[in-house]
Coordinates of C-alpha atoms in Angstrom, one line a residue:
M8 CA 0.0 0.0 0.0
L9 CA 1.2 3.4 -0.4
P10 CA 2.1 5.3 2.4
L11 CA 2.6 8.8 1.2
L12 CA 4.9 10.5 -1.1
S13 CA 6.7 7.4 -1.7
A14 CA 5.1 7.4 -5.0
L15 CA 5.5 11.1 -5.3
G16 CA 8.3 10.7 -7.5
L17 CA 9.0 7.2 -7.2
A18 CA 7.5 7.1 -10.5
L19 CA 8.8 10.5 -11.4
A20 CA 11.7 9.9 -9.3
Q21 CA 13.2 7.9 -12.1
P22 CA 12.7 10.3 -14.9
V23 CA 13.7 8.6 -18.1
T24 CA 16.9 10.5 -18.6
D25 CA 17.9 11.0 -14.9
V26 CA 21.2 9.4 -13.9
D27 CA 19.7 8.7 -10.5
P28 CA 16.3 7.0 -10.6
G29 CA 15.7 8.0 -7.0
V30 CA 12.5 9.2 -5.3
V31 CA 10.8 12.5 -4.9
V32 CA 10.2 12.3 -1.2
S33 CA 11.9 9.0 -0.6
P34 CA 10.3 6.4 1.6
G35 CA 13.5 4.4 1.6
L36 CA 14.3 1.5 -0.7
A37 CA 13.2 -1.1 1.9
I38 CA 10.0 0.7 2.7
E39 CA 7.9 1.5 -0.4
E40 CA 5.3 -1.1 -1.3
G41 CA 2.6 1.1 -2.9
P42 CA 2.1 2.2 -6.5
G43 CA 5.6 3.6 -6.6
A44 CA 7.3 0.2 -5.8
L45 CA 7.4 -0.6 -9.5
W46 CA 10.1 2.0 -9.9
V47 CA 11.7 2.1 -6.4
N48 CA 11.9 -1.6 -5.5
P49 CA 9.9 -4.1 -7.5
S50 CA 10.3 -7.0 -5.0
N51 CA 8.2 -5.0 -2.5
M52 CA 5.1 -5.3 -4.7
A53 CA 4.8 -8.8 -3.2
Y54 CA 4.0 -7.3 0.2
D55 CA 0.9 -5.4 -1.2
P56 CA -2.0 -7.7 -2.2
D57 CA -4.5 -4.9 -2.8
V58 CA -5.4 -3.0 -6.0
R59 CA -3.1 0.1 -6.2
F60 CA -2.8 3.0 -8.6
G61 CA -1.1 6.4 -8.6
G62 CA -0.4 9.4 -10.7
W63 CA 2.4 12.0 -10.4
L64 CA 3.1 15.3 -12.0
R65 CA 6.4 17.1 -11.5
Y66 CA 7.5 20.7 -12.4
G67 CA 11.1 21.8 -12.3
H68 CA 11.6 25.5 -11.3
D69 CA 15.2 25.6 -12.5
D70 CA 14.1 24.5 -16.0
P71 CA 10.4 25.5 -16.7
T72 CA 10.4 23.5 -19.9
R73 CA 11.0 20.3 -18.0
W74 CA 7.7 18.6 -17.0
S75 CA 7.6 15.0 -16.0
G76 CA 4.8 12.7 -14.9
A77 CA 3.9 9.1 -14.4
V78 CA 1.0 6.7 -13.8
S79 CA 1.1 3.2 -12.4
A80 CA -1.4 0.4 -11.5
G81 CA -1.1 -3.1 -10.1
I82 CA -2.4 -5.8 -7.8
S83 CA -0.5 -8.3 -5.6
G84 CA 2.8 -8.9 -7.2
V85 CA 2.3 -7.4 -10.6
G86 CA 2.4 -3.8 -11.8
A87 CA 2.6 -1.6 -14.9
G88 CA 3.4 2.0 -15.5
L89 CA 4.0 4.8 -18.0
R90 CA 6.4 7.8 -17.5
F91 CA 7.1 10.9 -19.6
L92 CA 9.7 13.6 -19.6
R93 CA 9.0 16.8 -21.5
R94 CA 12.3 18.2 -22.8
E95 CA 13.4 21.3 -24.7
Q96 CA 12.1 21.9 -28.3
G97 CA 8.8 20.1 -27.5
L98 CA 10.5 16.7 -27.4
T99 CA 9.1 14.0 -25.1
D100 CA 10.8 10.9 -23.8
L101 CA 8.5 8.0 -22.7
S102 CA 9.1 4.8 -20.7
F103 CA 6.8 1.8 -20.5
D104 CA 7.5 -0.3 -17.4
L105 CA 6.4 -3.8 -16.3
G106 CA 7.2 -5.5 -13.0
A107 CA 6.5 -8.6 -11.1
A108 CA 7.3 -10.0 -7.6
I109 CA 7.0 -13.4 -5.9
P110 CA 6.6 -13.9 -2.2
L111 CA 8.7 -16.6 -0.6
P112 CA 8.6 -18.1 2.9
Q113 CA 9.7 -16.1 5.9
R114 CA 8.6 -12.8 4.4
V115 CA 11.2 -12.9 1.7
A116 CA 10.3 -11.5 -1.8
I117 CA 12.1 -11.4 -5.1
G118 CA 11.1 -9.1 -8.0
G119 CA 12.1 -7.6 -11.3
A120 CA 11.1 -5.0 -13.8
M121 CA 11.6 -4.2 -17.5
R122 CA 11.9 -0.5 -18.7
W123 CA 11.3 0.2 -22.3
N124 CA 12.6 3.7 -22.9
L125 CA 11.3 5.4 -26.0
L126 CA 13.6 8.4 -26.5
A127 CA 12.9 11.4 -28.8
Q128 CA 15.5 11.6 -31.7
R129 CA 17.7 8.9 -30.0
P130 CA 17.8 5.0 -30.0
N131 CA 15.4 3.3 -27.7
V132 CA 16.9 1.7 -24.5
V133 CA 15.6 -1.4 -22.8
A134 CA 16.7 -1.8 -19.1
F135 CA 16.1 -4.4 -16.4
D136 CA 15.9 -4.2 -12.7
A137 CA 16.1 -7.0 -10.0
S138 CA 15.7 -6.9 -6.3
L139 CA 15.3 -9.0 -3.2
S140 CA 13.6 -7.9 0.0
W141 CA 13.3 -9.5 3.5
R142 CA 11.1 -8.4 6.4
P143 CA 12.2 -10.8 9.2
L144 CA 10.4 -8.8 11.9
S145 CA 7.3 -6.6 12.0
W146 CA 9.7 -3.6 12.6
L147 CA 12.7 -4.4 10.4
G148 CA 13.1 -4.7 6.6
M149 CA 16.1 -5.0 4.3
T150 CA 16.6 -5.0 0.6
I151 CA 19.3 -5.2 -2.1
L152 CA 18.7 -4.3 -5.8
T153 CA 20.3 -3.6 -9.1
R154 CA 19.0 -1.2 -11.8
S155 CA 19.6 -1.3 -15.5
I156 CA 21.3 -4.7 -15.4
G157 CA 23.7 -5.2 -18.3
N158 CA 23.0 -1.8 -19.8
P159 CA 26.0 0.5 -20.4
G160 CA 23.9 3.6 -20.1
G161 CA 24.8 6.5 -22.4
D162 CA 23.5 10.0 -22.6
G163 CA 22.3 9.7 -19.0
V164 CA 19.7 7.0 -19.9
A165 CA 19.1 3.9 -17.7
V166 CA 22.5 4.2 -16.0
P167 CA 23.3 1.0 -14.0
Q168 CA 23.2 1.2 -10.2
T169 CA 23.4 -1.1 -7.2
A170 CA 21.8 -0.2 -3.9
A171 CA 20.9 -1.6 -0.4
G172 CA 18.5 -0.3 2.1
V173 CA 17.3 -0.9 5.7
A174 CA 14.0 0.2 7.2
F175 CA 13.0 0.4 10.8
R176 CA 9.5 0.8 12.4
P177 CA 10.1 1.5 16.1
F178 CA 6.5 2.5 16.7
G179 CA 4.5 0.6 14.1
R180 CA 2.8 2.8 11.5
T181 CA 3.6 6.0 13.5
I182 CA 7.2 6.4 12.3
L183 CA 9.2 4.6 9.6
L184 CA 12.9 5.3 9.1
G185 CA 15.0 4.3 6.1
F186 CA 18.7 4.2 5.5
D187 CA 19.9 3.6 1.9
W188 CA 23.3 3.3 0.1
I189 CA 23.3 3.8 -3.7
H190 CA 26.2 3.3 -6.1
T191 CA 26.0 4.6 -9.7
F192 CA 28.2 3.3 -12.5
T193 CA 29.0 6.4 -14.4
G194 CA 31.3 4.8 -17.0
D195 CA 33.6 7.9 -16.7
R196 CA 36.0 7.4 -13.8
S197 CA 37.9 10.7 -14.6
R198 CA 34.8 12.7 -13.8
A199 CA 33.4 10.5 -11.0
V200 CA 33.3 11.9 -7.4
R201 CA 32.9 9.4 -4.7
W202 CA 30.5 11.0 -2.2
T203 CA 29.7 14.6 -3.0
G204 CA 28.7 16.7 -5.9
D205 CA 26.3 16.1 -8.8
Q206 CA 28.5 13.3 -10.3
A207 CA 28.9 11.4 -7.0
T208 CA 29.1 7.6 -7.6
D209 CA 28.1 6.8 -4.0
R210 CA 25.3 8.3 -2.0
V211 CA 23.8 7.7 1.5
R212 CA 20.2 8.7 2.0
L213 CA 18.2 9.0 5.2
S214 CA 14.4 9.1 4.9
L215 CA 11.5 9.5 7.3
R216 CA 7.8 8.8 7.1
A217 CA 5.7 10.1 10.0
R218 CA 2.0 9.5 10.6
P219 CA 0.9 12.1 13.2
T220 CA -2.8 11.0 12.8
R221 CA -4.8 8.6 10.8
G222 CA -4.9 9.6 7.1
L223 CA -2.1 12.1 7.3
Y224 CA 1.6 11.5 6.4
V225 CA 4.7 13.7 6.5
R226 CA 7.8 12.7 4.6
A227 CA 11.3 14.0 4.3
H228 CA 14.7 12.8 3.1
L229 CA 18.3 14.1 3.0
D230 CA 21.3 12.5 1.2
S231 CA 25.1 13.0 1.3
R232 CA 24.9 15.5 -1.5
L233 CA 22.7 17.7 0.7
A234 CA 19.8 17.1 -1.7
F235 CA 16.5 17.1 0.3
G236 CA 12.8 16.7 -0.1
V237 CA 9.7 17.2 2.1
G238 CA 6.1 16.3 1.4
L239 CA 2.6 16.0 2.8
E240 CA -0.2 13.6 1.9
M241 CA -3.8 13.3 3.0
F242 CA -6.0 10.3 2.5
F243 CA -9.7 9.9 2.5
D244 CA -11.2 6.4 2.3
G245 CA -7.8 5.0 1.1
I246 CA -7.4 7.6 -1.7
G247 CA -4.9 10.3 -1.2
V248 CA -3.6 13.6 -2.6
G249 CA -0.1 14.9 -1.8
L250 CA 2.2 17.8 -2.5
A251 CA 6.0 17.7 -2.2
A252 CA 9.1 19.8 -2.8
D253 CA 11.9 17.6 -3.9
G254 CA 15.4 17.8 -5.3
G255 CA 16.4 20.9 -3.5
T256 CA 20.0 21.7 -2.6
P257 CA 21.7 24.7 -0.9
D258 CA 22.2 26.1 -4.4
S259 CA 18.9 25.2 -6.2
V260 CA 15.1 25.5 -5.8
P261 CA 13.3 22.1 -5.3
D262 CA 10.9 20.8 -7.9
A263 CA 7.1 20.8 -7.1
V264 CA 5.4 17.4 -7.3
L265 CA 1.7 16.6 -7.1
F266 CA 0.4 13.1 -6.3
V267 CA -3.0 11.4 -6.5
G268 CA -3.4 7.7 -5.7
T269 CA -4.1 4.9 -3.3
G270 CA -2.9 4.4 0.3
E271 CA -3.6 1.9 3.0
R272 CA -7.3 1.0 2.7
D273 CA -8.3 2.1 6.2
E274 CA -6.7 5.6 6.0
H275 CA -9.3 8.4 6.3
L276 CA -8.3 11.8 7.6
A277 CA -12.0 12.7 8.3
P278 CA -13.9 9.5 8.8
P279 CA -17.7 9.7 9.1
R280 CA -18.6 10.2 12.7
R281 CA -21.9 8.4 12.6
Q282 CA -21.0 5.4 10.5
V283 CA -22.6 2.2 11.7
P284 CA -21.4 -1.1 10.2
D285 CA -24.2 -3.6 9.6
L286 CA -23.5 -7.3 9.8
V287 CA -26.2 -9.6 8.5
I288 CA -26.2 -13.2 9.6
D289 CA -29.1 -14.9 7.8
K290 CA -27.5 -18.3 7.2
V291 CA -24.9 -20.6 8.7
P292 CA -21.5 -19.5 7.3
P293 CA -19.3 -22.4 6.5
Y294 CA -15.9 -22.9 8.1
D295 CA -14.1 -23.3 4.8
P296 CA -16.2 -22.1 1.9
G297 CA -15.4 -22.9 -1.7
R298 CA -13.5 -20.3 -3.8
P299 CA -15.3 -19.6 -7.1
L300 CA -13.4 -18.9 -10.2
V301 CA -15.4 -15.7 -10.7
G302 CA -16.7 -13.4 -8.0
R303 CA -16.1 -13.1 -4.3
P304 CA -15.8 -16.2 -2.1
E305 CA -18.6 -17.0 0.3
R306 CA -18.2 -15.5 3.7
S307 CA -16.8 -18.0 6.3
W308 CA -17.4 -18.1 10.0
W309 CA -13.8 -17.2 10.6
H310 CA -14.4 -14.1 8.5
V311 CA -17.4 -13.2 10.6
L312 CA -15.3 -13.3 13.8
R313 CA -12.5 -11.3 12.2
Q314 CA -15.0 -8.6 11.3
F315 CA -15.8 -8.2 15.0
E316 CA -12.1 -7.9 15.8
D317 CA -11.7 -5.2 13.1
A318 CA -14.6 -3.3 14.4
A319 CA -13.2 -3.4 18.0
R320 CA -9.9 -2.0 16.8
D321 CA -11.4 0.8 14.6
R322 CA -11.7 3.8 16.8
T323 CA -13.9 5.6 14.3
I324 CA -16.7 3.1 14.9
R325 CA -19.1 4.0 17.7
A326 CA -21.7 1.3 17.2
V327 CA -22.3 -1.9 15.3
L328 CA -25.7 -3.3 14.1
I329 CA -26.2 -7.0 13.8
T330 CA -29.2 -8.4 11.9
L331 CA -29.9 -12.0 12.9
G332 CA -32.0 -13.8 10.4
D333 CA -33.9 -17.1 10.7
T334 CA -31.0 -19.4 11.1
D335 CA -29.6 -21.8 13.7
L336 CA -25.9 -21.5 14.2
G337 CA -25.7 -24.2 16.9
P338 CA -24.7 -23.8 20.5
A339 CA -21.0 -23.4 20.0
R340 CA -21.3 -20.6 17.4
W341 CA -24.0 -18.8 19.3
S342 CA -21.6 -18.8 22.2
E343 CA -18.8 -17.4 20.1
L344 CA -21.1 -14.7 18.7
R345 CA -22.1 -13.7 22.2
G346 CA -18.4 -13.5 23.2
A347 CA -17.7 -11.3 20.2
I348 CA -20.5 -8.9 21.1
R349 CA -19.3 -8.7 24.7
R350 CA -15.7 -7.9 23.5
L351 CA -17.1 -5.0 21.4
R352 CA -18.9 -3.7 24.4
V353 CA -15.8 -3.9 26.5
E354 CA -14.0 -1.9 23.8
G355 CA -16.6 0.9 24.3
R356 CA -18.7 0.1 21.2
E357 CA -22.5 0.0 21.3
V358 CA -23.9 -3.1 19.8
Y359 CA -27.5 -3.3 18.5
V360 CA -29.3 -6.4 17.4
H361 CA -32.3 -6.7 15.1
L362 CA -34.0 -10.1 15.3
M363 CA -35.8 -11.3 12.2
G364 CA -37.6 -14.5 11.3
T365 CA -38.4 -16.7 14.3
P366 CA -35.4 -16.3 16.7
G367 CA -35.0 -19.0 19.2
D368 CA -32.9 -19.7 22.3
G369 CA -29.6 -19.4 20.5
A370 CA -30.4 -16.0 19.0
L371 CA -31.7 -14.6 22.3
Y372 CA -28.6 -16.0 24.1
A373 CA -26.2 -14.2 21.7
A374 CA -28.3 -11.0 21.5
S375 CA -28.6 -10.7 25.3
A376 CA -25.0 -9.3 25.4
A377 CA -26.0 -6.4 23.1
S378 CA -26.8 -2.8 24.2
R379 CA -30.3 -3.0 22.7
I380 CA -32.5 -5.6 21.0
W381 CA -35.1 -4.9 18.4
V382 CA -37.5 -7.5 17.0
H383 CA -39.5 -7.5 13.7
P384 CA -43.1 -6.8 14.7
S385 CA -44.4 -9.9 12.9
T386 CA -42.1 -12.4 14.4
T387 CA -42.5 -15.0 17.1
I388 CA -39.9 -15.4 19.8
Q389 CA -39.2 -19.1 20.1
L390 CA -37.8 -18.9 23.7
T391 CA -38.8 -22.4 24.9
G392 CA -35.6 -23.7 26.4
P393 CA -33.2 -26.4 25.1
A394 CA -34.7 -29.7 24.0
I395 CA -33.6 -33.0 22.4
T396 CA -35.8 -35.0 20.1
E397 CA -34.8 -38.7 19.5
V398 CA -36.2 -41.3 17.2
H399 CA -35.9 -45.0 18.1
L400 CA -36.5 -47.5 15.3
G401 CA -36.1 -50.7 17.3
G402 CA -39.9 -51.4 17.2
L403 CA -40.2 -50.7 13.5
L404 CA -37.3 -53.0 12.6
D405 CA -38.8 -55.8 14.8
A406 CA -42.1 -55.5 13.1
V407 CA -40.5 -56.0 9.7
G408 CA -38.3 -58.8 10.9
V409 CA -34.9 -57.0 10.7
G410 CA -32.3 -57.8 13.3
V411 CA -29.5 -55.3 14.2
Q412 CA -26.3 -56.2 16.1
V413 CA -24.5 -53.4 17.8
T414 CA -21.2 -53.6 19.8
R415 CA -20.7 -50.9 22.4
S416 CA -17.5 -50.1 24.4
G417 CA -19.3 -48.7 27.5
P418 CA -22.7 -47.8 28.9
Y419 CA -22.7 -44.2 27.6
K420 CA -21.8 -45.2 24.1
T421 CA -25.4 -45.0 23.0
G422 CA -25.2 -44.1 19.4
G423 CA -26.5 -47.6 18.3
E424 CA -29.6 -47.5 20.4
V425 CA -31.5 -45.7 17.7
W426 CA -31.6 -49.1 15.9
T427 CA -32.1 -51.5 18.8
R428 CA -34.4 -49.9 21.3
R429 CA -37.9 -48.5 21.5
D430 CA -37.0 -45.8 24.1
P431 CA -33.7 -44.4 25.5
S432 CA -31.8 -46.4 28.1
E433 CA -31.1 -45.0 31.5
P434 CA -27.5 -44.0 30.7
E435 CA -28.8 -42.3 27.6
R436 CA -31.5 -40.5 29.5
A437 CA -29.1 -39.4 32.3
Q438 CA -26.5 -37.9 29.9
R439 CA -29.2 -36.1 27.8
E440 CA -30.8 -34.6 31.0
A441 CA -27.4 -33.5 32.2
L442 CA -26.7 -31.7 28.9
L443 CA -30.1 -30.1 28.9
D444 CA -29.8 -28.9 32.5
Q445 CA -26.4 -27.4 31.7
A446 CA -27.7 -25.7 28.6
R447 CA -30.7 -24.3 30.4
A448 CA -28.6 -22.9 33.3
R449 CA -26.3 -21.2 30.8
L450 CA -29.2 -19.7 28.9
I451 CA -30.9 -18.4 32.1
A452 CA -27.6 -16.9 33.4
A453 CA -26.9 -15.1 30.1
L454 CA -30.4 -13.6 29.7
A455 CA -30.5 -12.6 33.4
E456 CA -27.2 -10.8 33.0
G457 CA -27.9 -9.2 29.7
R458 CA -31.5 -8.2 30.3
Q459 CA -30.9 -7.3 33.9
R460 CA -33.6 -9.6 35.3
T461 CA -33.6 -12.2 38.0
P462 CA -33.0 -15.9 37.1
E463 CA -36.6 -16.6 38.2
D464 CA -37.9 -14.1 35.7
V465 CA -35.9 -15.6 32.9
A466 CA -37.0 -19.1 33.9
A467 CA -40.6 -17.9 33.6
W468 CA -40.0 -16.5 30.2
I469 CA -38.7 -19.9 29.0
D470 CA -41.5 -22.0 30.6
G471 CA -44.1 -19.6 29.1
G472 CA -42.7 -19.4 25.6
P473 CA -43.1 -19.0 22.7
W474 CA -44.1 -15.3 22.7
T475 CA -45.3 -12.8 20.1
A476 CA -43.2 -9.7 19.4
A477 CA -45.6 -7.6 21.4
E478 CA -45.5 -10.0 24.4
A479 CA -41.7 -10.2 24.3
E480 CA -41.5 -6.4 24.4
S481 CA -43.9 -6.1 27.3
L482 CA -42.0 -8.8 29.3
G483 CA -38.6 -7.1 28.6
I484 CA -37.2 -10.0 26.5
V485 CA -36.5 -7.4 23.8
D486 CA -36.5 -3.6 24.0
A487 CA -38.7 -2.7 21.1
R488 CA -40.4 -3.8 17.9
A489 CA -39.1 -2.2 14.6
Y490 CA -39.1 -2.7 10.9
P491 CA -35.8 -2.3 9.1
D492 CA -36.5 1.2 8.1
Q493 CA -37.5 2.1 11.7
V494 CA -34.2 0.7 12.9
R495 CA -32.4 3.3 10.9
D496 CA -34.4 6.1 12.5
E497 CA -33.8 4.6 16.0
L498 CA -30.1 4.5 15.4
S499 CA -30.1 8.2 14.4
A500 CA -31.9 9.0 17.7
L501 CA -29.6 6.9 19.8
L502 CA -26.4 8.3 18.2
G503 CA -27.5 11.9 18.1
G504 CA -27.9 12.6 14.3
R505 CA -28.3 10.9 11.0
V506 CA -26.3 7.7 10.7
V507 CA -24.9 5.9 7.7
R508 CA -25.3 2.2 7.7
V509 CA -22.5 0.4 5.8
D510 CA -22.2 -3.3 4.9
L511 CA -19.5 -4.7 7.1
D512 CA -18.9 -7.4 4.5
K513 CA -17.8 -4.8 2.0
Q514 CA -15.6 -2.9 4.4
P515 CA -11.9 -3.0 3.4
R516 CA -9.7 -5.4 5.4
V517 CA -6.2 -4.0 5.9
R518 CA -3.4 -6.5 5.2
S519 CA -0.1 -5.1 6.3
G520 CA 3.0 -5.7 4.4
W521 CA 4.8 -5.6 7.7
D522 CA 3.1 -8.6 9.4
S523 CA 5.4 -10.9 11.3
P524 CA 6.5 -13.9 9.3
D525 CA 5.3 -16.1 12.2
Q526 CA 1.8 -17.5 11.5
I527 CA -0.9 -19.4 13.3
A528 CA -2.4 -22.1 11.0
V529 CA -6.1 -22.9 11.4
V530 CA -7.2 -26.4 10.4
Y531 CA -10.9 -27.2 10.2
L532 CA -12.4 -30.6 11.1
D533 CA -16.0 -30.2 10.0
G534 CA -18.5 -33.1 10.1
P535 CA -18.3 -36.8 11.0
I536 CA -14.8 -38.2 10.8
G537 CA -14.2 -40.8 8.1
T538 CA -11.9 -41.9 5.5
G539 CA -13.8 -40.7 2.5
S540 CA -13.6 -37.3 0.7
T541 CA -14.1 -34.1 2.6
G542 CA -17.3 -32.4 1.7
P543 CA -21.1 -32.9 1.6
I544 CA -22.4 -36.4 2.0
P545 CA -25.1 -36.9 -0.7
A546 CA -27.0 -39.5 1.4
M547 CA -27.1 -37.1 4.4
L548 CA -28.2 -33.8 3.0
G549 CA -26.6 -30.8 4.8
V550 CA -23.9 -33.0 6.5
R551 CA -20.2 -32.8 5.7
Q552 CA -17.7 -35.5 6.2
A553 CA -14.2 -34.8 7.4
D554 CA -11.7 -36.9 5.6
A555 CA -8.9 -38.0 8.1
S556 CA -6.4 -38.3 5.3
E557 CA -7.0 -34.7 4.2
I558 CA -6.8 -33.4 7.8
D559 CA -3.5 -35.4 8.1
K560 CA -2.2 -33.6 5.0
Q561 CA -3.1 -30.2 6.2
L562 CA -1.5 -30.8 9.6
A563 CA 1.6 -32.1 7.9
R564 CA 1.9 -29.1 5.7
A565 CA 1.6 -26.8 8.8
R566 CA 4.2 -28.9 10.6
R567 CA 6.7 -28.6 7.7
S568 CA 6.1 -24.8 7.1
P569 CA 8.9 -22.6 8.4
D570 CA 6.3 -19.8 8.9
V571 CA 3.9 -21.7 11.2
R572 CA 4.6 -21.4 14.9
A573 CA 1.3 -22.8 16.2
V574 CA -1.8 -24.7 14.9
V575 CA -5.4 -24.3 15.9
L576 CA -7.4 -27.5 15.2
R577 CA -11.0 -26.4 15.1
I578 CA -13.4 -29.3 15.5
D579 CA -17.1 -29.3 14.8
S580 CA -17.9 -33.0 14.7
P581 CA -20.1 -35.6 16.4
G582 CA -17.4 -38.2 16.2
G583 CA -17.1 -40.9 13.6
S584 CA -14.8 -43.8 12.6
T585 CA -12.5 -45.0 15.3
F586 CA -9.8 -45.8 12.7
A587 CA -10.1 -42.3 11.1
S588 CA -10.1 -40.5 14.5
D589 CA -7.0 -42.3 15.5
Q590 CA -5.3 -41.2 12.2
V591 CA -6.2 -37.6 13.1
W592 CA -4.9 -38.1 16.7
R593 CA -1.6 -39.3 15.4
A594 CA -1.3 -36.3 13.1
V595 CA -1.9 -33.9 16.0
Q596 CA 0.6 -35.8 18.1
R597 CA 3.3 -35.4 15.5

């Protein structure tokens, strides 16, 4: 992503005929990963997976006829750009640039670029760049690069260079410091000066990027020739404008540079004060959704939980609205959702829930942690308490003359009773009642805490349910009845002015190019454990089977990866094959 005036010359910074393809307001060779990385350091494009674009325009005060400009665009590890340099007598030099980068393990990246220079009244020049970057820590980055490989230069065009840079982030995004060394092969040793003067073959450059507040960047750089640059950029919803003075020395006036382009996606100097993210949960999100060839992938349950984390960290968000549709997430996910709501409340965010469809125990359990609960006026609150329905087919099979033999390893291994008995055994009844008593107690405690009622009141709600929307409001199960359009008006009243509801699913997720190389792998075991293919079981609609061999492969890949420091094995399964389960156990043990 951008940060700041990095681009502000990065593109221009390497005007076609400049001996030094440096940067307008340099972010440092090891720092830049935005739209200007194509010119500054192509390997850093691998650290920026988002769509990026930028445009620059530069005006030289010392030579009014010299205008230069550039545009670039890219995504992930690829980028393309066009530069121009307006020279005397109306002549214009052009350069078409293509670059690509590949991420490697341990936050290493390699990249290269091709420069096709179309020069007015002179032969065209093709030049190649190559670079390698490494960010071993979230606060440290290093790079080495070569420019114009194998090109002898000539007339100041695409002069070969080698360079190395180091970047430090002592305070995260607040301050970024860069230290670069650049060596230029002039081809004329008689004129070359080692460290000072316009013809210096070696230069040292110090650069600074400061972020005093969200959406605002200040940049500056100074090199051993006493050439300097300063700049300012402002971002609104990830798109920024900037102005810089660059190329100044004690004896010359700096050039003026104008920039327009992308920055980090969450940058906003003046974010909306009454923006309310709206998260709609109207079906059960899968743990590991398929990835279509075209379009966005389906939202996963992990994505839902990450959205809550993002909202908790975003200080511009005052409140979150959750719309719960007619769906049953299951006890574990309802509990996770309630925990996510509570964490938002702890972080100082108001959380409002709008219940649609026919919400039951799980939806009320999760919503009870919210600041306020609305319910659709036409709905019915299915607050009836936990229950288990069992079907026993022993009598039916006896009637048709079918015998079933079941081997069990203990009294509470009752899965086979569905085929052999007419009613549950005492061990089965005892464990079911224990589970129901525990679930009921947890439901009562949650509603009593969230709705600020006594456990006796909540027990009466459960024993008397289901309830109409009006009855639920009068009892205090919910706060009010409201249609979706009325919820918007209520939000405005609660937050003191007109609010803007935004789809949380469409909000940008920031992916930092400075993340630690250490990763936590999440492996999903979803469905009955077997030895067949992972995925839906045709004979059991809506049920997925977890293939032990596939789980074994995923755990083995995490074990071998040098980036993975820990593994979370997330299990949503009723059990399954003893053989397959033992295979998974062994993989976990390894």
